[in-house]
XYZ file of C-alpha atoms in Angstrom:
678
model
C -4.391 -24.082 -49.425
C -5.566 -20.802 -47.897
C -8.525 -20.858 -45.537
C -11.694 -18.929 -46.091
C -11.572 -15.332 -44.859
C -14.097 -14.426 -42.197
C -16.359 -11.442 -42.505
C -15.494 -8.624 -40.112
C -17.784 -8.310 -37.082
C -19.159 -11.870 -37.127
C -16.959 -13.510 -34.493
C -14.898 -12.747 -31.428
C -15.532 -9.652 -29.329
C -17.874 -8.144 -31.921
C -20.194 -11.118 -31.506
C -19.988 -11.262 -27.696
C -21.259 -7.688 -27.206
C -24.378 -5.885 -28.392
C -25.275 -2.206 -28.266
C -28.210 -0.961 -26.224
C -30.043 0.271 -29.351
C -29.856 -3.131 -30.985
C -30.901 -4.820 -27.725
C -34.021 -2.640 -27.427
C -34.978 -3.364 -31.028
C -34.427 -7.075 -30.525
C -36.661 -7.189 -27.444
C -39.272 -4.870 -29.036
C -39.843 -2.817 -25.899
C -39.322 0.822 -25.005
C -36.121 2.125 -23.425
C -37.705 2.744 -19.958
C -39.077 -0.810 -19.951
C -35.671 -2.134 -21.009
C -33.994 -0.326 -18.105
C -36.621 -1.621 -15.706
C -36.231 -5.186 -16.949
C -32.435 -5.046 -16.650
C -32.693 -3.835 -13.063
C -35.069 -6.636 -12.166
C -32.891 -9.294 -13.788
C -29.579 -7.911 -12.538
C -28.136 -7.239 -16.003
C -25.779 -4.269 -16.246
C -23.742 -2.621 -19.046
C -20.315 -4.055 -19.804
C -17.097 -2.389 -20.900
C -15.256 -4.224 -23.713
C -11.475 -4.363 -23.678
C -11.249 -3.016 -27.213
C -14.163 -0.797 -28.164
C -12.992 -0.313 -31.747
C -13.168 -4.043 -32.455
C -16.633 -4.333 -30.922
C -18.061 -1.231 -32.625
C -16.396 -2.015 -35.982
C -13.985 0.899 -35.854
C -16.364 3.506 -34.437
C -15.180 5.548 -31.444
C -18.554 7.036 -30.465
C -19.729 6.679 -26.860
C -21.862 3.539 -26.839
C -23.360 1.339 -24.121
C -22.694 -2.378 -24.555
C -24.279 -5.499 -23.061
C -23.397 -9.145 -23.249
C -25.203 -10.776 -26.172
C -25.977 -13.833 -24.033
C -27.680 -11.640 -21.424
C -29.981 -10.111 -24.040
C -30.660 -13.559 -25.493
C -31.584 -14.658 -21.968
C -34.103 -11.793 -21.688
C -36.009 -12.981 -24.758
C -37.624 -15.733 -22.664
C -38.599 -13.471 -19.725
C -42.329 -13.630 -18.824
C -42.298 -9.937 -17.879
C -42.015 -9.025 -21.569
C -45.597 -10.160 -22.088
C -46.709 -8.043 -19.115
C -44.974 -4.982 -20.542
C -46.620 -5.428 -23.947
C -50.008 -5.993 -22.342
C -49.495 -2.868 -20.237
C -48.698 -0.914 -23.402
C -51.872 -2.062 -25.167
C -54.066 -1.231 -22.162
C -52.423 2.202 -21.890
C -53.380 2.874 -25.515
C -57.018 1.996 -24.803
C -57.045 4.231 -21.739
C -55.573 7.092 -23.787
C -58.248 6.636 -26.462
C -60.984 6.661 -23.824
C -59.642 9.829 -22.239
C -59.431 11.424 -25.688
C -63.140 10.764 -26.195
C -63.915 12.171 -22.745
C -64.967 8.807 -21.293
C -63.334 9.062 -17.894
C -65.473 6.276 -16.422
C -64.434 3.791 -19.091
C -60.799 4.777 -18.610
C -61.024 4.154 -14.843
C -62.718 0.802 -15.475
C -60.004 -0.263 -17.928
C -57.254 0.711 -15.500
C -58.913 -1.164 -12.643
C -59.826 -4.359 -14.467
C -57.393 -4.769 -17.362
C -54.160 -3.185 -16.193
C -51.726 -6.096 -15.559
C -49.961 -6.419 -12.204
C -46.262 -7.176 -12.290
C -45.049 -9.811 -9.829
C -41.377 -10.392 -9.185
C -41.581 -13.632 -7.212
C -40.021 -15.781 -9.927
C -37.166 -13.289 -10.388
C -36.345 -13.414 -6.669
C -36.147 -17.209 -6.859
C -33.961 -17.053 -9.968
C -31.475 -14.511 -8.640
C -31.225 -16.022 -5.151
C -31.269 -19.830 -5.316
C -30.490 -20.114 -1.584
C -31.474 -17.983 1.386
C -27.817 -17.195 2.163
C -27.514 -15.565 -1.285
C -30.408 -13.268 -0.426
C -28.828 -12.327 2.910
C -25.530 -11.477 1.210
C -27.314 -9.059 -1.128
C -29.372 -7.408 1.604
C -27.049 -4.462 2.369
C -28.119 -2.235 -0.524
C -31.760 -3.252 -0.155
C -31.936 -2.196 3.499
C -30.088 1.084 2.876
C -32.424 1.995 0.026
C -35.612 1.073 1.884
C -34.582 2.895 5.074
C -33.852 5.946 2.915
C -37.304 5.895 1.285
C -38.940 5.217 4.657
C -37.652 8.607 5.870
C -38.489 10.613 2.738
C -41.578 12.841 2.482
C -44.230 11.936 -0.060
C -44.233 13.855 -3.343
C -45.375 13.500 -6.928
C -42.382 11.225 -7.605
C -42.666 9.175 -4.404
C -46.232 8.103 -3.541
C -47.267 7.767 0.082
C -48.135 4.094 -0.501
C -44.488 3.304 -1.354
C -43.221 5.121 1.754
C -45.711 3.273 3.974
C -44.621 -0.064 2.493
C -40.929 0.728 3.112
C -41.689 1.747 6.699
C -43.619 -1.463 7.383
C -40.947 -3.757 5.936
C -38.039 -2.019 7.681
C -39.759 -2.060 11.076
C -40.590 -5.729 10.657
C -36.904 -6.378 9.994
C -35.948 -4.348 13.081
C -38.332 -6.455 15.177
C -36.577 -9.615 14.020
C -33.164 -8.120 14.881
C -34.485 -7.208 18.343
C -35.995 -10.655 18.920
C -32.948 -12.575 17.714
C -30.395 -10.163 19.289
C -28.536 -10.108 15.964
C -27.266 -6.519 16.181
C -23.516 -6.331 16.756
C -22.160 -2.842 16.021
C -23.310 0.666 15.181
C -21.608 3.919 14.264
C -22.704 7.560 14.083
C -21.324 9.090 10.890
C -21.947 12.215 8.828
C -24.088 10.291 6.325
C -26.259 8.640 8.967
C -26.194 5.733 11.414
C -24.521 2.503 10.340
C -25.768 -0.798 11.759
C -24.258 -4.252 11.450
C -26.166 -7.437 12.270
C -25.051 -11.047 12.019
C -27.872 -13.222 10.686
C -27.236 -16.907 10.075
C -23.503 -16.289 9.878
C -23.759 -13.399 7.399
C -22.698 -9.846 8.352
C -25.250 -7.346 7.061
C -24.360 -3.645 7.099
C -26.885 -0.924 6.291
C -27.206 2.845 6.623
C -30.135 4.723 8.168
C -30.295 8.493 7.492
C -30.891 11.001 10.250
C -34.411 12.314 10.598
C -33.891 15.765 9.201
C -36.063 17.580 6.714
C -35.205 15.985 3.372
C -35.214 18.126 0.245
C -34.832 16.081 -2.916
C -33.128 17.830 -5.811
C -34.372 17.947 -9.367
C -31.386 16.041 -10.755
C -32.499 12.728 -9.225
C -34.113 10.151 -11.508
C -36.821 8.751 -9.245
C -37.978 6.325 -11.942
C -34.727 4.379 -11.668
C -34.771 4.543 -7.876
C -38.437 3.536 -7.825
C -37.608 0.453 -9.892
C -34.956 -0.561 -7.360
C -37.416 0.051 -4.507
C -40.002 -2.152 -6.216
C -37.477 -4.986 -6.459
C -36.077 -4.494 -2.944
C -39.500 -4.445 -1.289
C -40.275 -7.833 -2.849
C -36.886 -9.167 -1.736
C -37.224 -7.907 1.857
C -40.750 -9.310 2.055
C -39.437 -12.779 1.223
C -36.523 -12.402 3.654
C -38.740 -11.191 6.503
C -41.119 -14.104 6.005
C -38.259 -16.617 6.095
C -36.656 -14.971 9.147
C -39.904 -14.842 11.116
C -40.806 -18.449 10.399
C -37.255 -19.591 11.273
C -37.743 -18.431 14.879
C -41.381 -19.553 15.135
C -43.094 -16.165 14.697
C -46.189 -15.361 12.681
C -45.631 -13.294 9.559
C -46.848 -10.668 8.953
C -47.115 -9.448 12.577
C -50.243 -7.691 13.761
C -50.236 -4.012 12.862
C -52.092 -1.337 14.842
C -52.940 1.614 12.617
C -54.047 3.674 15.634
C -50.708 3.242 17.397
C -48.865 4.041 14.185
C -50.809 7.291 13.789
C -49.788 8.239 17.333
C -46.090 7.691 16.514
C -45.757 4.201 17.938
C -43.444 2.973 15.108
C -42.022 -0.274 16.549
C -44.800 -0.441 19.144
C -47.396 -0.543 16.340
C -46.388 -4.154 15.591
C -47.322 -7.048 17.865
C -45.371 -10.274 17.442
C -47.055 -13.637 17.901
C -45.711 -17.160 18.147
C -46.941 -20.030 16.031
C -48.711 -21.616 18.964
C -50.875 -18.541 19.603
C -51.546 -17.637 15.997
C -55.110 -17.770 14.724
C -56.067 -19.100 11.317
C -57.049 -15.977 9.441
C -56.753 -14.692 5.933
C -53.732 -12.583 6.891
C -51.854 -15.730 7.930
C -52.547 -17.695 4.769
C -48.869 -17.829 3.907
C -48.018 -19.333 7.292
C -50.580 -22.154 6.994
C -48.907 -23.542 3.876
C -45.312 -22.932 5.076
C -42.973 -25.749 5.938
C -41.460 -25.287 9.392
C -38.065 -26.710 10.234
C -38.531 -28.855 13.379
C -35.105 -27.879 14.737
C -35.818 -24.185 14.281
C -39.239 -24.613 15.875
C -37.644 -26.346 18.884
C -35.206 -23.444 19.280
C -38.059 -20.943 19.036
C -40.069 -22.824 21.647
C -37.079 -22.849 23.966
C -36.618 -19.088 23.501
C -40.299 -18.473 24.152
C -40.144 -20.583 27.321
C -37.202 -18.626 28.749
C -37.986 -16.941 32.093
C -37.796 -13.227 32.766
C -34.549 -11.455 33.520
C -34.839 -11.649 37.315
C -35.810 -15.327 37.282
C -33.023 -16.044 34.813
C -30.453 -14.376 37.094
C -31.622 -16.463 40.055
C -31.410 -19.699 38.105
C -27.980 -18.780 36.770
C -26.746 -18.149 40.321
C -27.979 -21.578 41.397
C -26.315 -23.242 38.418
C -23.015 -21.494 38.987
C -23.094 -22.395 42.681
C -23.330 -26.105 41.866
C -20.606 -26.145 39.175
C -17.006 -27.108 39.920
C -14.081 -24.732 39.582
C -12.771 -26.565 36.542
C -16.028 -26.184 34.677
C -16.130 -22.486 35.537
C -12.652 -22.068 34.111
C -13.651 -23.661 30.818
C -16.580 -21.258 30.349
C -14.420 -18.125 30.450
C -13.239 -16.488 27.243
C -9.474 -16.559 26.778
C -7.613 -13.316 26.161
C -4.677 -13.224 23.775
C -1.869 -11.136 25.240
C 1.144 -10.098 23.116
C 4.399 -11.765 24.144
C 6.607 -8.792 23.207
C 6.015 -5.031 23.407
C 6.514 -4.582 19.644
C 4.469 -7.642 18.654
C 1.235 -7.422 16.682
C -1.958 -7.063 18.656
C -4.019 -10.211 18.237
C -7.798 -9.904 17.716
C -9.578 -10.635 20.961
C -12.519 -13.076 21.052
C -15.906 -11.427 21.155
C -18.422 -11.867 23.926
C -20.925 -14.668 23.670
C -24.412 -14.076 22.313
C -25.913 -14.442 25.785
C -23.741 -11.610 27.131
C -24.580 -9.410 24.143
C -28.289 -10.087 24.525
C -28.289 -9.020 28.184
C -26.013 -5.965 28.045
C -28.792 -3.507 28.976
C -31.201 -6.069 30.419
C -30.981 -5.102 34.129
C -31.572 -1.383 33.470
C -34.532 0.872 32.740
C -33.888 3.795 30.393
C -35.662 7.092 29.921
C -35.087 9.105 26.734
C -35.270 12.874 26.908
C -37.084 14.804 24.227
C -33.936 16.011 22.467
C -32.471 12.525 21.927
C -33.024 10.397 18.774
C -35.754 8.145 20.098
C -36.083 5.726 17.146
C -32.411 4.697 16.971
C -31.962 4.535 20.755
C -35.101 2.444 21.228
C -33.966 0.002 18.541
C -30.428 -0.368 19.938
C -31.475 -0.660 23.597
C -34.099 -3.293 22.866
C -31.733 -5.195 20.552
C -29.301 -5.512 23.471
C -31.747 -6.812 26.020
C -33.463 -3.746 27.503
C -37.178 -4.403 27.936
C -38.121 -1.128 29.659
C -37.578 2.050 27.642
C -39.549 5.160 28.454
C -39.776 8.623 26.930
C -41.844 11.775 26.965
C -45.368 11.341 25.676
C -44.770 13.969 22.984
C -42.328 11.611 21.223
C -45.012 9.071 20.435
C -46.834 6.002 21.666
C -45.374 2.761 23.023
C -43.238 3.958 25.943
C -42.717 1.856 29.056
C -43.398 5.018 31.078
C -43.934 8.680 30.247
C -43.318 9.805 33.837
C -39.812 11.226 34.109
C -39.831 10.880 37.903
C -40.579 7.141 37.820
C -38.366 5.507 40.506
C -37.850 2.421 38.311
C -35.705 4.434 35.872
C -31.984 3.712 36.333
C -30.472 5.588 33.364
C -31.621 8.780 31.663
C -30.172 9.760 28.289
C -29.873 13.527 27.834
C -28.247 15.676 25.169
C -28.191 19.121 26.738
C -25.308 21.193 28.124
C -24.684 21.409 31.851
C -24.175 24.323 34.210
C -20.876 24.982 35.940
C -22.144 23.420 39.172
C -22.852 20.135 37.412
C -26.597 20.571 36.926
C -28.033 20.541 33.389
C -28.403 23.898 31.670
C -31.673 25.830 31.806
C -33.881 26.468 28.823
C -34.024 29.827 27.049
C -36.246 32.256 29.023
C -39.658 32.848 27.540
C -40.953 36.381 27.032
C -44.440 37.488 27.813
C -46.651 39.653 25.631
C -45.458 42.756 27.439
C -41.851 42.033 26.576
C -40.797 41.160 30.125
C -38.796 37.996 30.590
C -40.597 35.149 32.289
C -38.804 33.276 35.087
C -36.256 30.741 33.839
C -37.262 27.106 33.965
C -34.360 24.816 34.667
C -34.226 21.294 33.250
C -34.820 18.925 34.833
C -36.723 20.414 37.725
C -34.787 18.147 40.088
C -32.108 15.522 39.561
C -33.339 12.152 40.688
C -31.057 10.520 43.260
C -29.618 7.154 42.269
C -30.185 7.782 38.557
C -27.359 7.854 36.023
C -27.409 10.669 33.460
C -25.445 9.989 30.266
C -25.186 11.344 26.737
C -26.384 9.267 23.746
C -22.843 8.363 22.634
C -22.523 6.186 25.749
C -24.991 3.697 24.279
C -23.082 3.363 20.988
C -19.681 3.049 22.643
C -20.997 0.414 25.057
C -22.344 -1.863 22.327
C -19.222 -1.442 20.160
C -16.945 -2.449 23.036
C -19.322 -5.104 24.384
C -19.377 -3.801 27.950
C -20.829 -1.015 30.076
C -18.421 1.902 30.136
C -17.876 4.453 32.877
C -20.902 6.786 32.840
C -18.991 9.708 34.358
C -17.044 10.111 31.094
C -20.357 10.679 29.289
C -22.128 12.880 31.831
C -24.089 15.896 30.510
C -21.733 18.676 29.471
C -18.585 16.506 29.618
C -16.035 16.363 26.807
C -16.840 13.062 25.153
C -14.205 10.482 24.192
C -13.569 10.088 20.457
C -16.326 8.132 18.693
C -14.440 5.869 16.291
C -15.660 3.454 13.675
C -15.752 -0.110 15.048
C -14.792 -1.489 11.622
C -11.528 0.457 11.293
C -8.721 -0.758 13.543
C -5.619 1.457 13.966
C -2.502 -0.035 12.400
C 0.979 0.056 13.784
C 2.462 3.537 13.391
C -0.884 5.272 12.826
C -2.422 7.797 15.178
C -4.814 6.279 17.725
C -7.039 8.742 19.638
C -7.725 6.154 22.339
C -4.112 5.887 23.462
C -2.334 8.602 25.482
C -0.074 10.888 23.521
C 3.092 9.787 25.349
C 2.557 6.151 24.314
C 2.469 7.066 20.589
C 5.284 9.587 20.329
C 8.692 8.293 19.197
C 11.842 9.305 21.034
C 12.562 13.020 20.877
C 9.189 14.076 19.406
C 7.757 15.411 22.662
C 10.806 17.620 23.199
C 10.593 18.827 19.594
C 6.946 19.768 20.085
C 7.851 21.778 23.195
C 10.573 23.685 21.325
C 8.205 24.305 18.403
C 5.714 25.816 20.806
C 8.389 28.099 22.245
C 9.478 29.163 18.763
C 5.895 29.917 17.739
C 5.456 32.053 20.826
C 8.674 33.857 19.988
C 7.678 34.518 16.391
C 4.489 36.252 17.424
C 6.357 38.460 19.939
C 6.716 41.728 17.981
C 7.912 44.778 19.945
C 6.017 47.868 18.918
C 5.035 49.298 15.579
C 8.609 50.270 14.675
C 9.594 46.660 13.927
C 6.565 46.192 11.695
C 7.385 49.423 9.840
C 10.960 48.237 9.345
C 9.715 44.934 7.951
C 7.350 46.751 5.563
C 10.150 49.068 4.405
C 12.411 46.092 3.748
C 9.708 44.368 1.744
C 9.100 47.511 -0.303
C 12.814 47.856 -1.017
C 12.980 44.281 -2.285
C 9.959 44.839 -4.479
C 11.610 47.924 -5.972
C 14.523 45.797 -7.085
C 17.071 46.783 -4.438
C 20.227 44.684 -4.488
C 19.451 43.270 -7.943
C 21.946 45.407 -9.953
C 24.937 43.774 -11.654
C 28.235 45.556 -10.986
C 31.070 46.034 -13.525
C 33.949 46.944 -11.215
C 36.445 44.569 -9.709
C 35.208 45.350 -6.218
C 31.708 44.364 -7.185
C 33.050 41.182 -8.767
C 34.907 40.396 -5.614
C 31.766 41.032 -3.607
C 29.813 38.738 -5.897
C 32.437 36.050 -5.597
C 32.307 36.340 -1.864
C 28.508 36.172 -1.940
C 28.635 33.127 -4.229
C 31.019 31.454 -1.888
C 28.680 32.213 0.987
C 26.610 28.999 0.983
C 29.662 26.786 0.553
C 31.415 28.625 3.338
C 28.355 28.251 5.504
C 28.331 24.526 4.834
C 32.011 24.291 5.739
C 31.339 26.351 8.813
C 28.625 23.895 9.679
C 31.041 20.977 9.476
C 33.597 22.884 11.482
C 30.988 23.740 14.073
C 30.094 20.073 14.384
C 33.746 19.132 14.797
C 34.249 21.958 17.271
C 31.180 20.840 19.199
C 32.589 17.286 19.377
C 35.958 18.580 20.580
C 34.317 20.904 23.025
C 32.283 18.042 24.426
C 35.433 15.938 24.930
C 37.273 18.908 26.398
C 34.356 19.627 28.683
C 34.364 16.052 29.924
C 38.116 16.242 30.597
C 37.781 19.539 32.462
C 34.875 18.162 34.483
C 36.991 15.180 35.495
C 39.876 17.499 36.444
C 37.537 19.548 38.649
C 36.313 16.428 40.400
C 39.908 15.346 41.166
C 40.809 18.800 42.514
C 37.688 18.920 44.670
C 38.447 15.453 46.049
C 42.028 16.477 46.874
C 41.100 19.734 48.599
C 38.018 18.279 50.308
C 35.684 20.903 48.856
C 32.187 20.155 47.556
C 31.903 20.335 43.777
C 29.076 22.591 42.595
C 27.190 21.014 39.731
C 25.130 23.317 37.498
C 21.730 21.834 36.678
C 20.935 22.086 32.940
C 17.803 23.937 31.925
C 14.746 22.281 30.415
C 15.615 23.608 26.981
C 19.140 22.195 27.199
C 17.788 18.813 28.258
C 15.372 18.779 25.303
C 18.168 19.766 22.931
C 20.371 16.934 24.217
C 17.591 14.358 23.884
C 16.670 15.563 20.415
C 20.325 15.540 19.312
C 20.705 11.962 20.470
C 17.518 10.969 18.654
C 18.597 12.706 15.434
C 21.951 10.966 15.536
C 20.281 7.577 15.968
C 17.867 8.318 13.143
C 20.697 9.424 10.848
C 22.602 6.203 11.503
C 19.484 4.146 10.717
C 18.967 6.012 7.445
C 22.589 5.453 6.453
C 22.288 1.738 7.175
C 19.068 1.629 5.162
C 20.744 3.374 2.228
C 23.554 0.834 2.296
C 21.022 -1.980 2.199
C 19.266 -0.343 -0.776
C 22.463 -0.409 -2.770
C 22.386 -4.218 -2.659
C 18.907 -4.395 -4.219
C 18.080 -4.644 -7.881
C 16.576 -1.694 -9.731
C 13.101 -3.240 -9.772
C 13.082 -3.983 -6.052
C 14.510 -0.554 -5.303
C 11.602 1.112 -7.124
C 9.128 -1.077 -5.256
C 10.754 -0.161 -1.954
C 10.573 3.502 -2.922
C 6.810 3.270 -3.425
C 6.427 1.504 -0.079
C 8.484 4.174 1.651
C 6.391 6.902 0.025
C 3.220 5.456 1.552
C 4.864 5.007 4.937
C 6.234 8.564 4.936
C 2.821 9.930 4.016
C 1.196 7.967 6.852
C 3.874 9.075 9.309
C 3.447 12.714 8.298
C -0.314 12.580 8.816
C 0.132 10.884 12.182
C 2.720 13.451 13.252
C 0.407 16.329 12.311
C -2.410 14.793 14.340
C -0.125 14.259 17.320
C 1.094 17.843 17.034
C -2.482 19.156 17.059
C -3.309 17.015 20.066
C -0.220 18.233 21.921
C -1.270 21.841 21.318
C -4.803 21.124 22.521
C -3.586 19.392 25.660
C -1.170 22.247 26.355
C -3.937 24.830 25.930
C -6.274 22.768 28.105
C -3.645 22.487 30.845
C -3.068 26.241 30.722
C -6.819 26.896 30.973
C -7.127 24.560 33.955
C -4.175 26.266 35.640
C -6.017 29.583 35.419
């Protein structure tokens, strides 16, 4: 008995997906509200495996969603807020149409519903760790909007809110010493912090003049900002209370107007907090007793100098065995070709006190906001800068004797002093006397470029400041998240340690050949080359002959490449014989010299001959390895041989890129050595 036939489009993939048009009609809201609701709830379009089955044979471009997701949105409380907002907007439009501006303002103030996303945050992030894992995009977006200028699309209130939330988060990172790495890239500055075991990476743009294009949909971005500000507010509150701090911290509007930024916020502990309306959230919060004990212990920690004295006393009383157990082991490779094992990172106490003993002064040309954040996150409590950069500096006096390091980003003169500023002209056109910067170099102070700070925190130690002195050629600034693999080019290693056998000699010969190719004697050679090119263009030597002589010439020309190949084999054989004959003759000369008692004169080979011998030996070794590899390939199956071919393609591409980089570096080092010789 045959079963009942099912109607097409009522089961399977056609039932699991729904088009956006049908979803909007089912929810009875407008398309902008639907987009906004999907962003809040984390519902995104889906791509079916077979669009023709889902769309009942249609091939038109259509956006699909999961039917269960749209069914889930039917019970969302925000739908009622959207419909209420729509009805109030109609009343306001009617009032404005009648010219009743006062009634319209009253309706907007009293009846316009306020959308709260608290319940959505709790739904999407059941645990606090889930919120931390999803914090990367939120921080990048909010730091971007915090640096944008206000416009008709971006209100100043939104920018101020993003600035407040991001600076509160930076204060927590500074207090908890959670920052681990940072990198200066073309897009901006990357930061990575480890908070409660979760690595959080975000991007902060440089403070240039931002010009937003007209092809950006700020409504979509504004919806994300609205969600992310609510999320970061919850996260900041939880982070502050976990270390025993009052949230929100005290904010000084006067200091913020004067460019204080981080200095505009004053952190307070729970013990010193006053019961005010601004701290209403903290009064009802549940504090973890273990976290509060840790916060009290951190608050009771002595200053840096007292801490160093106590640490000296503790270390003096410990035994040698206990001191040995506190050190961090280093994993050394057992063989020269072995893999490099990841080394253990420094402890949190060492990271927190990297810049603690020093006092920094930031020159006017340096990025003050990023440097202040990084220095304070790694233990520095005294950071000063010029008063023109804003409020909140430890000192604005550049000649303060307490300053140990000054960060500058200006070129230096040939005698080692920093370069002077551009001379100013008076009204009469005459040049005013040049003002050198700084007026005098302070003795005992270390002058470094800003990259020194980033490289120090990425490597977890204070690097040599002379490599980063003003005007010096800086070491390569590499990403701390990308580790060089075996066989790839590594800018940190010397060139000799990365070159395989025979490559250095090949680079030297290439340089000699390039010099020889550019050595053209006079204009006559160039004219001859041009004449030869013109003759080829005219078709010279392209005629086909009919005589026997021409046929014989053509046959000889056709046999040319084969003859050349045979000549090549003969030359190799002759070279082998000549080498054996040369060794025999050399031995004969040694015997004759020993018999007659004369001293044998040995001719020293030239540098070019030595390079040719080394390169020939390397090529022979490489050829033997390739032949052995080809023999091993013959034993593989067709499938494995194709897989090996793809692997070799990637390796050859990597090796070619590495060789090109090494070649460029060899040329630069050669040019630098020649310039220093002059």
